[in-house]
Amino acid sequence: QRCFGGAAGTSVGLRSAAMAQTGGSSDLTAQGAQWLQGAKEAVMQMTKGEKKDEDESYSPFQSLQKAAVLQECRCFNDREINPRKCISILTKILWLLAQGEKLTALETTEIFFGVTKLLMHKDQQLRRLLYLVLKELKPSPEEVIIVCATLTKDMNSKVDLNRANALRVLGAIIARTDPTMLAQIERHLKQALVDKNCFVAASALVSGIHLMHVNPEVVRRWVNEVQTALASDNPSVQYHALALLHQIKRQDRLAVSKVVASLTRTPLKSPLAHCLLIRFAKAMMEDGGSERDRALFDFLEASLRHRSDMVIYEAATAICSLTSVAQRELSPSITVLQLFLCSPKPACRFSAVRTLNKIAMAHPMAVTPCNMDMEGLINDSNRSIATLAITTLLKTGSESGVERLMKQITSFMSEIADDFKIVVVDAIRAMCLKFPQKHRLLMTFLANVLREEGGFQYKKAIVDTLLSIIARVPEAKEAGLSHLCEFIEDCEFTLLSTQILYLLGVEGPSTQEPSKYIRFIYNRVVLENATVRASAVSALAKFGISIAYLRPSITVLLQRCLYDNDDEVRDRAIFFVTLLTGLDSGATLAGKSAQSLLLEPLPVPLAALEASCREYLAAPTERPLSIDDVTIDAEMLAKMQKEATSKAAAASEDAGPAADAPAPAMAAPAEEADLLSRMPEFVHVGARFTSSKRVPLSEVGTEYEVVCTKHLYASHLILAFQLNNTLEDQLLSSVTVALDLAAVPGLALETHVPCASLPFGQPGTAYACLRRLEGVPVGTIPCTLKFVVKDVDPATGPTDDEPGYEDEYQLEELEVCAADFMKRVAVLDFRAAWESVGNGCEVVETFSLSYNSIRQAMEAVIDFLGMSPCENSAAAPDDVTKLTVLLSGVFLGGMQVFAIVNLRADSNRAVGMRLTVRSSDMTVSQFVASSVA
């Protein structure tokens, strides 16, 4: 500028020109050098900035303090309002609230009154921010009155933007603070519902959706206005009107069905409303049970031809997620999703491959036609799409294409994050279990990626996959153990090392060459930390216990651990050296052999064993402590059942709705029964024979929920009653189930174990032990729940002063049937077993059963008999007209029983059955055959 500007005058320009002609060349050179140096420094700074973490972002409110913002709020009271400054302060307030900053009641009041003064200003940007702040401030009920008076003026404003914002803010504030004030603005809201301006109408509808949760009686009176808004041409208004109309009528299933049926015949103009209607239609089809509404399904199929991608995808997802959907019904949806795979829009590709991934879990064959298109997505620039494509191909691919697919995955794994790698590893696990012949290829791939860099969760997923393959594919055990041995040589995660060492101790002794694993295990004793060393000592000891010719060598190795620095390692080494030394002489431990005690699961919970040891140390006797003497009390059993229930619930949540996980309340009856025989009241009943399914004795949602499980022993029947108190203001104690055994003369009550306390929402258990006097008693037992009830305040809890009073609750009758005396045991060769029994004690009966289908009749007959299907004879299509089911079981006392069930569909509501029963006792055959009647 100095050289070439010439703006000061003609004389300055002439002097500059003279300097340039005579001696100014050196100055220009110096300036050019300085400019070049500055450019270099700028480029270097930009390069350094690019090397910073991409996730690092700058926030102008990084070090913002609440006190400073509150100090700035005083400018709201200035005589001359500066809109730009106020907007900046309001933005800071919103940022603090979004970060979770709490305002006191006094601070909220000061800001609130300052904000209400700003409402007098005409600046539109400032006013929009004021609406947001009013929604977030959560004013007190006294301040709500001021808000209503202030915003009512805006609701009558000629500016549509102000009217709409005022409606939404006021509706949100009333819904959150004082729902009774809705009556004051109801007239304004009803008028706004049918307003010509779409933004005003949509705002009123959104307010109605929020207010429906707190004051539904008032909102239900707007049904005519909402139906008028539903006919609007604006997509947003139509969408919100349909949502509010469904909220109003959702309690009346018939009214909802009428609305859905009428809207499915008249196409909606809003794609969003169409998507919402598809969801409502799907919900109605699910509520309809097995009888699916064909008109609604036709509507879903017709929506697949909509012009909007959003509607098409919503319809395809709805059809694919229907319960018990047939593969032929999936075909149109799969075709549409296959077209989405080739879409130029990443959102369409991602949504399609994600839905196909879910479908592949239940219907892999239906997704197979899309495999070629999904292979093209492996190299997609979006790594989420590529990962989902690979996992879907792993679920649906054929055995011949495994090698080609693994080659593609090998180059792909290095480009994705650990979270995506875990998803791929889980899919490889499923493929290996599907095609066990390919276990060598898949395990080699897993072993290679296991040696690469990765986090703990990724390495744990690979190790868990290898463990699953070893457990499910016997041929893979040797190779899998070798891969894991190589991994622990350079494993930095203690948990994984101990897990693998435990597996080596369990599976290693049963391999063809067990000695080759000892070197890997002993290396851990030398090189690892104390936790891993302790696990290695236990693994070595298991080899010595199981294999006699290795025992001397193992003893020598363990003796080297006697002087370890860690107490746990030394204690284990001393224990196992002593045990191995006395093993040849037949020494026992706690009444059990070393093999059964250390290589098999403990027959009692560890907590019960610890309690018995403490009792023995407190009062020792001459007789040594035996594991057979360990008992478990009802309180400990209830605690274990509660922990098992919580673990099952957590596992079910992690697995998701598609997982085939048991319900949390359904703990395994067999495990529960095995612990029951350890209770002091039931130690005399002996070994358990079988356990029944859980039988509800009251409906779900009643005052007291009771579910019974029957456990059968040689001469006893233990009834376990799972109890749940659903009344928040009651505390039950001394809860028992009284049984009237007059109708079942073959049973006698021996003992009751009551539930000591049953608070609200905490499950409890009561027991009844019945002695079997003679024969096989069957019949129904009337049941009554008896307890002492105390009234409690839910806020303060129970008090000791309340004595309580006795009360009872009538339950449904408990049926003791023939299936309770039968254990489900399948045989491999049914025909051979059937012929070996002979027809000397054969019983043949014919029945006419009232069922809609052969499958329903088959499932009912299997439950009646309590027997197990053999040779996959119970797997039959739904539309079969004839079926033969082969059943096998063991009757009480150890007698094998076989049955052949021939079913034939006589009509739509009748199924004919021919039942043939064989056993070695005619009385048992007749008893089993008569159980169906």
PDB file of C-alpha atoms in Angstrom, residues 710-794:
ATOM      1  CA  LYS A 710     -43.800 -78.963  41.704  1.00  0.00           C
ATOM      2  CA  HIS A 711     -40.607 -80.911  42.536  1.00  0.00           C
ATOM      3  CA  LEU A 712     -41.018 -84.693  42.675  1.00  0.00           C
ATOM      4  CA  TYR A 713     -38.843 -86.962  44.819  1.00  0.00           C
ATOM      5  CA  ALA A 714     -39.005 -90.684  45.556  1.00  0.00           C
ATOM      6  CA  SER A 715     -41.666 -90.386  48.281  1.00  0.00           C
ATOM      7  CA  HIS A 716     -42.263 -86.654  48.510  1.00  0.00           C
ATOM      8  CA  LEU A 717     -43.641 -83.740  46.510  1.00  0.00           C
ATOM      9  CA  ILE A 718     -42.222 -80.290  47.347  1.00  0.00           C
ATOM     10  CA  LEU A 719     -44.287 -77.307  46.245  1.00  0.00           C
ATOM     11  CA  ALA A 720     -42.311 -74.075  45.800  1.00  0.00           C
ATOM     12  CA  PHE A 721     -44.559 -70.976  45.729  1.00  0.00           C
ATOM     13  CA  GLN A 722     -43.044 -67.835  44.169  1.00  0.00           C
ATOM     14  CA  LEU A 723     -44.775 -64.860  45.807  1.00  0.00           C
ATOM     15  CA  ASN A 724     -45.020 -61.201  44.797  1.00  0.00           C
ATOM     16  CA  ASN A 725     -46.764 -58.416  46.701  1.00  0.00           C
ATOM     17  CA  THR A 726     -48.077 -55.740  44.311  1.00  0.00           C
ATOM     18  CA  LEU A 727     -49.643 -53.484  46.992  1.00  0.00           C
ATOM     19  CA  GLU A 728     -47.343 -50.605  47.858  1.00  0.00           C
ATOM     20  CA  ASP A 729     -49.063 -49.808  51.175  1.00  0.00           C
ATOM     21  CA  GLN A 730     -48.850 -53.354  52.629  1.00  0.00           C
ATOM     22  CA  LEU A 731     -46.120 -55.464  54.200  1.00  0.00           C
ATOM     23  CA  LEU A 732     -46.831 -59.183  54.460  1.00  0.00           C
ATOM     24  CA  SER A 733     -45.184 -61.524  56.959  1.00  0.00           C
ATOM     25  CA  SER A 734     -45.453 -65.226  57.859  1.00  0.00           C
ATOM     26  CA  VAL A 735     -46.777 -65.972  54.372  1.00  0.00           C
ATOM     27  CA  THR A 736     -47.865 -69.575  53.729  1.00  0.00           C
ATOM     28  CA  VAL A 737     -50.077 -71.383  51.231  1.00  0.00           C
ATOM     29  CA  ALA A 738     -52.700 -73.529  52.947  1.00  0.00           C
ATOM     30  CA  LEU A 739     -53.559 -76.730  51.058  1.00  0.00           C
ATOM     31  CA  ASP A 740     -56.804 -78.717  51.282  1.00  0.00           C
ATOM     32  CA  LEU A 741     -55.701 -82.300  50.554  1.00  0.00           C
ATOM     33  CA  ALA A 742     -59.118 -83.913  51.008  1.00  0.00           C
ATOM     34  CA  ALA A 743     -59.560 -84.309  47.237  1.00  0.00           C
ATOM     35  CA  VAL A 744     -56.181 -86.072  46.873  1.00  0.00           C
ATOM     36  CA  PRO A 745     -56.129 -88.838  49.504  1.00  0.00           C
ATOM     37  CA  GLY A 746     -52.728 -90.161  48.456  1.00  0.00           C
ATOM     38  CA  LEU A 747     -50.903 -87.069  49.782  1.00  0.00           C
ATOM     39  CA  ALA A 748     -50.287 -85.823  53.329  1.00  0.00           C
ATOM     40  CA  LEU A 749     -48.817 -82.515  54.489  1.00  0.00           C
ATOM     41  CA  GLU A 750     -45.470 -82.988  56.210  1.00  0.00           C
ATOM     42  CA  THR A 751     -44.092 -79.471  56.746  1.00  0.00           C
ATOM     43  CA  HIS A 752     -44.461 -75.801  55.821  1.00  0.00           C
ATOM     44  CA  VAL A 753     -41.616 -73.305  55.285  1.00  0.00           C
ATOM     45  CA  PRO A 754     -43.214 -69.836  55.345  1.00  0.00           C
ATOM     46  CA  CYS A 755     -41.904 -66.670  53.749  1.00  0.00           C
ATOM     47  CA  ALA A 756     -40.851 -64.522  56.694  1.00  0.00           C
ATOM     48  CA  SER A 757     -41.370 -61.135  55.017  1.00  0.00           C
ATOM     49  CA  LEU A 758     -42.858 -60.039  51.689  1.00  0.00           C
ATOM     50  CA  PRO A 759     -42.447 -56.269  51.069  1.00  0.00           C
ATOM     51  CA  PHE A 760     -43.818 -54.512  48.019  1.00  0.00           C
ATOM     52  CA  GLY A 761     -42.020 -55.399  44.789  1.00  0.00           C
ATOM     53  CA  GLN A 762     -39.586 -57.891  46.367  1.00  0.00           C
ATOM     54  CA  PRO A 763     -40.282 -61.539  45.421  1.00  0.00           C
ATOM     55  CA  GLY A 764     -40.356 -64.179  48.121  1.00  0.00           C
ATOM     56  CA  THR A 765     -40.741 -67.946  48.338  1.00  0.00           C
ATOM     57  CA  ALA A 766     -42.761 -70.285  50.558  1.00  0.00           C
ATOM     58  CA  TYR A 767     -42.590 -74.087  50.526  1.00  0.00           C
ATOM     59  CA  ALA A 768     -44.832 -77.023  51.370  1.00  0.00           C
ATOM     60  CA  CYS A 769     -43.565 -80.624  51.621  1.00  0.00           C
ATOM     61  CA  LEU A 770     -46.122 -83.358  50.881  1.00  0.00           C
ATOM     62  CA  ARG A 771     -45.511 -87.032  51.598  1.00  0.00           C
ATOM     63  CA  ARG A 772     -46.802 -89.567  49.066  1.00  0.00           C
ATOM     64  CA  LEU A 773     -48.672 -92.246  50.984  1.00  0.00           C
ATOM     65  CA  GLU A 774     -49.521 -94.711  48.216  1.00  0.00           C
ATOM     66  CA  GLY A 775     -49.783 -95.075  44.463  1.00  0.00           C
ATOM     67  CA  VAL A 776     -49.665 -92.119  42.112  1.00  0.00           C
ATOM     68  CA  PRO A 777     -52.077 -89.515  43.504  1.00  0.00           C
ATOM     69  CA  VAL A 778     -53.631 -87.100  41.008  1.00  0.00           C
ATOM     70  CA  GLY A 779     -56.296 -84.458  41.442  1.00  0.00           C
ATOM     71  CA  THR A 780     -56.842 -80.793  42.256  1.00  0.00           C
ATOM     72  CA  ILE A 781     -55.804 -79.113  45.508  1.00  0.00           C
ATOM     73  CA  PRO A 782     -57.634 -75.943  46.685  1.00  0.00           C
ATOM     74  CA  CYS A 783     -55.085 -73.311  47.788  1.00  0.00           C
ATOM     75  CA  THR A 784     -55.387 -70.298  50.085  1.00  0.00           C
ATOM     76  CA  LEU A 785     -52.712 -67.683  50.716  1.00  0.00           C
ATOM     77  CA  LYS A 786     -52.495 -66.896  54.462  1.00  0.00           C
ATOM     78  CA  PHE A 787     -50.417 -64.095  55.929  1.00  0.00           C
ATOM     79  CA  VAL A 788     -50.121 -61.309  58.492  1.00  0.00           C
ATOM     80  CA  VAL A 789     -50.536 -57.903  56.872  1.00  0.00           C
ATOM     81  CA  LYS A 790     -49.246 -54.551  58.099  1.00  0.00           C
ATOM     82  CA  ASP A 791     -50.363 -51.217  56.651  1.00  0.00           C
ATOM     83  CA  VAL A 792     -47.350 -49.052  55.766  1.00  0.00           C
ATOM     84  CA  ASP A 793     -46.776 -45.564  54.426  1.00  0.00           C
ATOM     85  CA  PRO A 794     -44.972 -45.847  51.047  1.00  0.00           C
TER      86      PRO A 794
END
